[in-house]
Amino acid sequence: MSNTLRQLSNEMADLVEGAAESVVRVDARRRLPASGTVWAGNLIVTAHHVVEFEDDIVIGAPNVGRLRAELVGRDPRLDLALLRVDENLKPADWAREQELRPGELALALGRPRRKARASLGIVSGVASRGDIERQIKGMKAQFWKGMKGDKSKWKKRKWRKRFAWEGGGLGVALAGGVIHSDLVMYPGFSGGPLLGVDGKVHGMNTSGFRGGASLAIPLASLRESVATLLAKGKAPTGYLGVGLQTAQLPAELAEALGQEAGLLIVSVEAGGPADQAGWLVGDILLALDGGAVEQVDELQILLHRLEAGHAVSAQIARGGSLQEIDVVIGER
């Protein structure tokens, strides 16, 4: 091995060894334990989806051993859970202003067992909230262009039958942005840190989103969420209390509105915000608070922004006519 490669290898190993002191094991599910990253003092961030039970959570910390932990709160939108232990641990060296760029090397760390493990990869992209919204719109436009008014194609699309409550899914989970990489996320790595070559932690790794994609939640989103969980014990998410699926609009209505589809209401939660507003099964939601919605992901992003308790306007197609029916955003 050349001196250059040996030096690079040794420096990477040193980075992992130093960062591993702030990576803990999180035993809060029935199968393989996951990982967590020391946020500050006695606080630990981990992935929401790996905390299956809230009692008897056990942390395995380097040089300390097993510790009992309590759940401070969850933010399912970011797949984030915040834990607290009774002992101060070594906090991770969190990045400040510098962001990762596509093409940079990055390391994923995890501690599903007693010893820390690492995975090396390349950052393939850093998507902001705006990037994700533009991607959804682009995919939507591409789909409708492919349809070209052929309803037989529409009926054959498997996702035509997709049913979803508006409170979960990738649209909301990624509303704060995401870091893509080609890192191998080994079992139990969720909740561990994403380390840059600067030795700083730039995000929290997770494979808990739709499709099991290996992603990292960027530091700015983590900071905002942790502050909310410490203040409120939860991350309020707006919701309407409806079951939805995408539905193609009649040609005349689509042309008048300039959109090809809306969200067909297939169920209404009794006593929920939509029920109290007078929404009915069979209505088609076209827009909320001035924003057109054709896919569930778009509605999720809107609900992520809207504050619970506020009344907003909703445009609905009912029996072939357009109606404006205000709804008070609920809190999930």
Short mmCIF file of C-alpha atoms in Angstrom, two decimals:
data_model
loop_
_atom_site.label_atom_id
_atom_site.label_comp_id
_atom_site.label_asym_id
_atom_site.label_seq_id
_atom_site.Cartn_x
_atom_site.Cartn_y
_atom_site.Cartn_z
CA MET A 1 0.00 0.00 0.00
CA SER A 2 1.37 3.42 -0.93
CA ASN A 3 2.09 5.99 1.77
CA THR A 4 -0.71 8.22 0.43
CA LEU A 5 -3.33 5.50 0.74
CA ARG A 6 -2.02 4.42 4.14
CA GLN A 7 -2.17 8.00 5.40
CA LEU A 8 -5.72 8.42 4.06
CA SER A 9 -6.80 5.14 5.61
CA ASN A 10 -5.28 6.04 8.97
CA GLU A 11 -6.89 9.49 8.98
CA MET A 12 -10.30 8.02 8.23
CA ALA A 13 -9.88 5.45 10.98
CA ASP A 14 -8.94 8.26 13.38
CA LEU A 15 -12.08 10.20 12.40
CA VAL A 16 -14.25 7.15 13.08
CA GLU A 17 -12.51 6.41 16.37
CA GLY A 18 -13.01 9.97 17.61
CA ALA A 19 -16.64 10.28 16.49
CA ALA A 20 -17.54 6.82 17.83
CA GLU A 21 -17.22 8.10 21.41
CA SER A 22 -20.51 9.94 20.87
CA VAL A 23 -22.34 7.06 19.18
CA VAL A 24 -24.45 4.86 21.43
CA ARG A 25 -26.48 1.69 21.10
CA VAL A 26 -30.25 2.12 21.44
CA ASP A 27 -32.16 -0.95 22.59
CA ALA A 28 -35.83 -0.02 22.17
CA ARG A 29 -37.22 -2.64 19.82
CA ARG A 30 -37.65 -6.39 19.70
CA ARG A 31 -35.05 -7.09 17.05
CA LEU A 32 -31.54 -5.78 16.47
CA PRO A 33 -30.75 -2.65 18.51
CA ALA A 34 -30.18 0.59 16.62
CA SER A 35 -27.89 3.57 17.10
CA GLY A 36 -28.08 7.00 18.63
CA THR A 37 -25.94 10.13 18.64
CA VAL A 38 -25.25 12.23 21.73
CA TRP A 39 -26.81 15.61 21.06
CA ALA A 40 -25.58 17.44 24.15
CA GLY A 41 -24.95 16.39 27.74
CA ASN A 42 -27.59 13.81 28.61
CA LEU A 43 -29.63 14.11 25.38
CA ILE A 44 -29.49 11.58 22.56
CA VAL A 45 -31.05 11.73 19.09
CA THR A 46 -32.09 8.54 17.38
CA ALA A 47 -34.55 7.39 14.72
CA HIS A 48 -38.25 7.44 15.58
CA HIS A 49 -38.92 4.12 13.84
CA VAL A 50 -36.43 2.20 15.99
CA VAL A 51 -38.12 3.21 19.27
CA GLU A 52 -40.88 0.61 19.25
CA PHE A 53 -41.50 0.65 23.00
CA GLU A 54 -41.23 3.66 25.29
CA ASP A 55 -40.55 1.90 28.59
CA ASP A 56 -37.32 0.17 29.54
CA ILE A 57 -35.25 1.86 26.83
CA VAL A 58 -31.60 0.91 27.34
CA ILE A 59 -28.60 2.84 26.03
CA GLY A 60 -25.19 1.28 25.56
CA ALA A 61 -22.60 4.06 25.85
CA PRO A 62 -18.84 3.64 25.29
CA ASN A 63 -16.77 3.76 28.51
CA VAL A 64 -20.00 3.99 30.55
CA GLY A 65 -21.99 0.86 29.89
CA ARG A 66 -25.75 0.36 30.05
CA LEU A 67 -27.98 3.27 30.99
CA ARG A 68 -31.74 3.62 31.28
CA ALA A 69 -33.24 6.28 29.02
CA GLU A 70 -36.55 8.10 28.89
CA LEU A 71 -38.30 9.30 25.77
CA VAL A 72 -38.49 13.09 25.62
CA GLY A 73 -40.54 13.18 22.43
CA ARG A 74 -40.90 12.12 18.81
CA ASP A 75 -40.98 13.88 15.46
CA PRO A 76 -42.22 11.28 12.94
CA ARG A 77 -41.93 13.83 10.12
CA LEU A 78 -38.13 13.61 10.37
CA ASP A 79 -38.02 10.07 11.80
CA LEU A 80 -36.51 11.61 14.93
CA ALA A 81 -36.80 10.62 18.58
CA LEU A 82 -35.14 12.44 21.49
CA LEU A 83 -33.96 10.48 24.54
CA ARG A 84 -32.62 11.55 27.92
CA VAL A 85 -30.30 9.67 30.31
CA ASP A 86 -29.18 10.52 33.85
CA GLU A 87 -25.52 10.88 32.97
CA ASN A 88 -23.72 13.40 30.80
CA LEU A 89 -22.05 11.81 27.78
CA LYS A 90 -19.57 13.15 25.26
CA PRO A 91 -21.57 15.17 22.68
CA ALA A 92 -20.93 14.73 18.99
CA ASP A 93 -18.86 17.36 17.20
CA TRP A 94 -21.76 18.88 15.29
CA ALA A 95 -21.04 20.92 12.17
CA ARG A 96 -21.74 24.62 12.13
CA GLU A 97 -22.33 26.46 8.85
CA GLN A 98 -20.45 24.29 6.37
CA GLU A 99 -22.71 21.98 4.36
CA LEU A 100 -21.84 18.78 2.55
CA ARG A 101 -21.63 19.02 -1.22
CA PRO A 102 -22.36 16.38 -3.86
CA GLY A 103 -19.18 14.43 -4.55
CA GLU A 104 -17.76 14.72 -1.04
CA LEU A 105 -16.80 11.62 0.91
CA ALA A 106 -18.90 10.84 3.97
CA LEU A 107 -18.97 8.21 6.70
CA ALA A 108 -22.00 6.64 8.35
CA LEU A 109 -21.44 5.40 11.88
CA GLY A 110 -23.52 3.01 13.93
CA ARG A 111 -23.34 0.99 17.12
CA PRO A 112 -25.96 -1.77 16.89
CA ARG A 113 -23.62 -3.97 18.93
CA ARG A 114 -20.94 -3.26 21.51
CA LYS A 115 -18.42 -1.86 19.02
CA ALA A 116 -18.97 0.98 16.57
CA ARG A 117 -19.09 0.25 12.84
CA ALA A 118 -18.57 2.53 9.85
CA SER A 119 -19.49 2.75 6.18
CA LEU A 120 -17.84 4.94 3.54
CA GLY A 121 -19.62 6.54 0.60
CA ILE A 122 -20.11 9.63 -1.52
CA VAL A 123 -22.69 12.35 -1.04
CA SER A 124 -24.85 12.18 -4.15
CA GLY A 125 -27.11 15.12 -3.40
CA VAL A 126 -28.39 17.55 -0.81
CA ALA A 127 -32.07 18.33 -1.36
CA SER A 128 -33.72 21.30 0.31
CA ARG A 129 -37.45 21.62 0.92
CA GLY A 130 -37.76 23.62 -2.30
CA ASP A 131 -35.86 20.99 -4.26
CA ILE A 132 -38.25 18.30 -3.08
CA GLU A 133 -41.32 20.36 -3.97
CA ARG A 134 -39.95 21.00 -7.45
CA GLN A 135 -39.21 17.31 -7.86
CA ILE A 136 -42.77 16.36 -6.93
CA LYS A 137 -44.16 18.91 -9.40
CA GLY A 138 -41.84 17.66 -12.13
CA MET A 139 -42.85 14.04 -11.57
CA LYS A 140 -46.49 15.06 -11.62
CA ALA A 141 -46.14 16.98 -14.88
CA GLN A 142 -44.26 14.11 -16.47
CA PHE A 143 -46.95 11.64 -15.45
CA TRP A 144 -49.83 13.66 -16.87
CA LYS A 145 -47.90 14.27 -20.07
CA GLY A 146 -47.55 10.52 -20.44
CA MET A 147 -51.25 10.00 -19.87
CA LYS A 148 -52.25 12.36 -22.75
CA GLY A 149 -55.89 12.07 -21.76
CA ASP A 150 -55.94 8.28 -22.11
CA LYS A 151 -58.04 7.20 -19.14
CA SER A 152 -57.37 3.52 -19.85
CA LYS A 153 -53.72 4.11 -18.97
CA TRP A 154 -54.82 5.95 -15.84
CA LYS A 155 -56.89 2.98 -14.69
CA LYS A 156 -54.03 0.59 -15.22
CA ARG A 157 -51.66 2.54 -13.01
CA LYS A 158 -51.25 0.60 -9.77
CA TRP A 159 -50.75 3.71 -7.69
CA ARG A 160 -54.16 4.94 -8.87
CA LYS A 161 -55.54 2.76 -6.07
CA ARG A 162 -53.14 4.05 -3.43
CA PHE A 163 -54.94 4.96 -0.23
CA ALA A 164 -53.35 7.11 2.49
CA TRP A 165 -54.22 9.16 5.52
CA GLU A 166 -52.78 12.59 5.05
CA GLY A 167 -50.70 12.58 8.24
CA GLY A 168 -47.70 10.48 7.23
CA GLY A 169 -45.41 9.62 4.36
CA LEU A 170 -42.34 10.83 2.59
CA GLY A 171 -43.74 14.23 1.66
CA VAL A 172 -43.84 15.41 5.27
CA ALA A 173 -40.84 13.42 6.38
CA LEU A 174 -38.66 15.21 3.88
CA ALA A 175 -40.25 18.63 4.22
CA GLY A 176 -37.11 19.91 5.93
CA GLY A 177 -34.69 18.58 3.32
CA VAL A 178 -32.55 15.46 3.07
CA ILE A 179 -29.00 14.30 2.31
CA HIS A 180 -28.62 11.52 -0.27
CA SER A 181 -25.55 9.29 -0.47
CA ASP A 182 -24.49 5.87 -1.71
CA LEU A 183 -23.54 4.79 1.81
CA VAL A 184 -24.44 1.26 2.81
CA MET A 185 -26.76 1.51 5.79
CA TYR A 186 -26.12 -1.70 7.67
CA PRO A 187 -28.86 -3.03 9.99
CA GLY A 188 -28.93 -0.96 13.16
CA PHE A 189 -27.28 2.14 11.66
CA SER A 190 -30.44 4.29 11.84
CA GLY A 191 -29.98 7.05 14.40
CA GLY A 192 -26.22 7.17 13.95
CA PRO A 193 -24.30 10.20 12.65
CA LEU A 194 -23.34 11.17 9.11
CA LEU A 195 -19.73 12.28 9.33
CA GLY A 196 -17.99 14.57 6.84
CA VAL A 197 -14.28 14.47 6.07
CA ASP A 198 -13.99 17.58 8.24
CA GLY A 199 -14.69 15.30 11.20
CA LYS A 200 -17.98 17.05 11.94
CA VAL A 201 -21.41 15.46 12.16
CA HIS A 202 -23.69 16.83 9.43
CA GLY A 203 -26.83 14.80 9.99
CA MET A 204 -28.58 11.73 11.38
CA ASN A 205 -28.82 8.58 9.27
CA THR A 206 -32.12 6.79 8.79
CA SER A 207 -33.59 4.04 6.64
CA GLY A 208 -37.07 4.56 8.05
CA PHE A 209 -38.68 6.33 5.11
CA ARG A 210 -40.79 4.87 2.33
CA GLY A 211 -38.97 2.22 0.35
CA GLY A 212 -36.24 1.86 2.97
CA ALA A 213 -34.05 4.49 1.30
CA SER A 214 -30.81 5.34 3.08
CA LEU A 215 -30.95 9.04 3.85
CA ALA A 216 -29.70 11.52 6.41
CA ILE A 217 -31.66 14.30 8.07
CA PRO A 218 -29.58 17.50 7.87
CA LEU A 219 -28.41 19.26 11.00
CA ALA A 220 -30.55 22.37 10.54
CA SER A 221 -33.72 20.26 10.63
CA LEU A 222 -32.47 18.33 13.66
CA ARG A 223 -31.79 21.53 15.59
CA GLU A 224 -35.27 22.89 14.90
CA SER A 225 -36.95 19.62 15.85
CA VAL A 226 -34.93 19.08 19.04
CA ALA A 227 -35.77 22.61 20.21
CA THR A 228 -39.48 21.90 19.63
CA LEU A 229 -39.36 18.56 21.45
CA LEU A 230 -37.58 20.09 24.44
CA ALA A 231 -40.13 22.89 24.62
CA LYS A 232 -43.33 20.94 23.92
CA GLY A 233 -42.48 17.25 24.24
CA LYS A 234 -43.87 16.66 20.76
CA ALA A 235 -43.70 17.96 17.20
CA PRO A 236 -47.20 19.13 16.29
CA THR A 237 -48.28 18.12 12.78
CA GLY A 238 -51.30 19.56 11.05
CA TYR A 239 -53.96 17.10 9.95
CA LEU A 240 -57.43 17.04 8.45
CA GLY A 241 -58.71 13.59 9.39
CA VAL A 242 -59.42 12.23 5.93
CA GLY A 243 -58.46 9.24 3.82
CA LEU A 244 -57.42 10.23 0.31
CA GLN A 245 -56.47 8.92 -3.08
CA THR A 246 -55.53 10.72 -6.27
CA ALA A 247 -58.41 11.07 -8.75
CA GLN A 248 -58.40 12.39 -12.30
CA LEU A 249 -60.70 15.36 -12.87
CA PRO A 250 -63.26 15.59 -15.68
CA ALA A 251 -61.80 17.23 -18.77
CA GLU A 252 -63.83 20.46 -18.49
CA LEU A 253 -63.00 20.95 -14.82
CA ALA A 254 -59.32 20.12 -15.38
CA GLU A 255 -59.10 22.68 -18.17
CA ALA A 256 -60.85 25.36 -16.12
CA LEU A 257 -58.60 24.82 -13.09
CA GLY A 258 -55.38 24.10 -14.92
CA GLN A 259 -54.78 20.89 -12.98
CA GLU A 260 -55.37 17.31 -14.01
CA ALA A 261 -56.27 15.73 -10.66
CA GLY A 262 -57.38 16.27 -7.09
CA LEU A 263 -57.58 14.20 -3.92
CA LEU A 264 -60.72 12.09 -3.65
CA ILE A 265 -61.95 11.84 -0.05
CA VAL A 266 -62.63 8.16 0.58
CA SER A 267 -63.14 8.34 4.35
CA VAL A 268 -63.71 11.02 6.97
CA GLU A 269 -62.69 10.65 10.60
CA ALA A 270 -65.67 11.21 12.89
CA GLY A 271 -65.23 14.44 14.83
CA GLY A 272 -62.06 15.34 12.95
CA PRO A 273 -61.35 18.73 11.35
CA ALA A 274 -62.76 17.74 7.95
CA ASP A 275 -65.88 16.25 9.53
CA GLN A 276 -66.49 19.42 11.54
CA ALA A 277 -66.03 21.50 8.39
CA GLY A 278 -68.70 19.49 6.59
CA TRP A 279 -66.49 17.64 4.12
CA LEU A 280 -68.06 14.49 2.71
CA VAL A 281 -66.89 11.18 1.30
CA GLY A 282 -66.84 11.63 -2.47
CA ASP A 283 -65.68 15.26 -2.34
CA ILE A 284 -62.51 16.03 -4.27
CA LEU A 285 -60.03 18.32 -2.55
CA LEU A 286 -58.49 20.60 -5.16
CA ALA A 287 -56.58 23.19 -3.13
CA LEU A 288 -55.78 24.08 0.46
CA ASP A 289 -54.79 27.55 1.63
CA GLY A 290 -54.35 28.58 -1.99
CA GLY A 291 -52.06 25.67 -2.88
CA ALA A 292 -53.24 23.15 -5.48
CA VAL A 293 -53.02 19.49 -4.43
CA GLU A 294 -52.95 16.59 -6.86
CA GLN A 295 -50.90 14.12 -4.82
CA VAL A 296 -50.94 13.16 -1.15
CA ASP A 297 -47.29 14.22 -0.82
CA GLU A 298 -48.21 17.78 -1.82
CA LEU A 299 -50.88 17.94 0.85
CA GLN A 300 -48.44 16.61 3.44
CA ILE A 301 -45.97 19.37 2.66
CA LEU A 302 -48.73 21.98 2.99
CA LEU A 303 -49.86 20.57 6.34
CA HIS A 304 -46.28 20.65 7.56
CA ARG A 305 -46.33 24.44 7.12
CA LEU A 306 -49.81 25.24 8.40
CA GLU A 307 -50.30 26.01 12.07
CA ALA A 308 -52.80 23.96 14.03
CA GLY A 309 -55.89 25.88 15.15
CA HIS A 310 -55.94 28.23 12.16
CA ALA A 311 -58.81 28.26 9.69
CA VAL A 312 -57.78 28.03 6.04
CA SER A 313 -59.77 27.98 2.82
CA ALA A 314 -60.21 24.75 0.89
CA GLN A 315 -61.45 24.37 -2.65
CA ILE A 316 -63.60 21.28 -3.13
CA ALA A 317 -65.41 19.74 -6.08
CA ARG A 318 -68.78 18.34 -4.99
CA GLY A 319 -71.32 16.98 -7.42
CA GLY A 320 -69.67 18.72 -10.35
CA SER A 321 -69.64 22.17 -8.72
CA LEU A 322 -66.84 24.06 -7.01
CA GLN A 323 -67.17 25.09 -3.37
CA GLU A 324 -65.01 26.98 -0.88
CA ILE A 325 -65.29 25.31 2.52
CA ASP A 326 -63.05 26.59 5.32
CA VAL A 327 -61.45 24.06 7.67
CA VAL A 328 -59.64 24.51 10.96
CA ILE A 329 -56.32 22.66 10.84
CA GLY A 330 -56.12 20.03 13.56
CA GLU A 331 -53.06 18.84 15.45
CA ARG A 332 -51.92 15.25 15.18
#
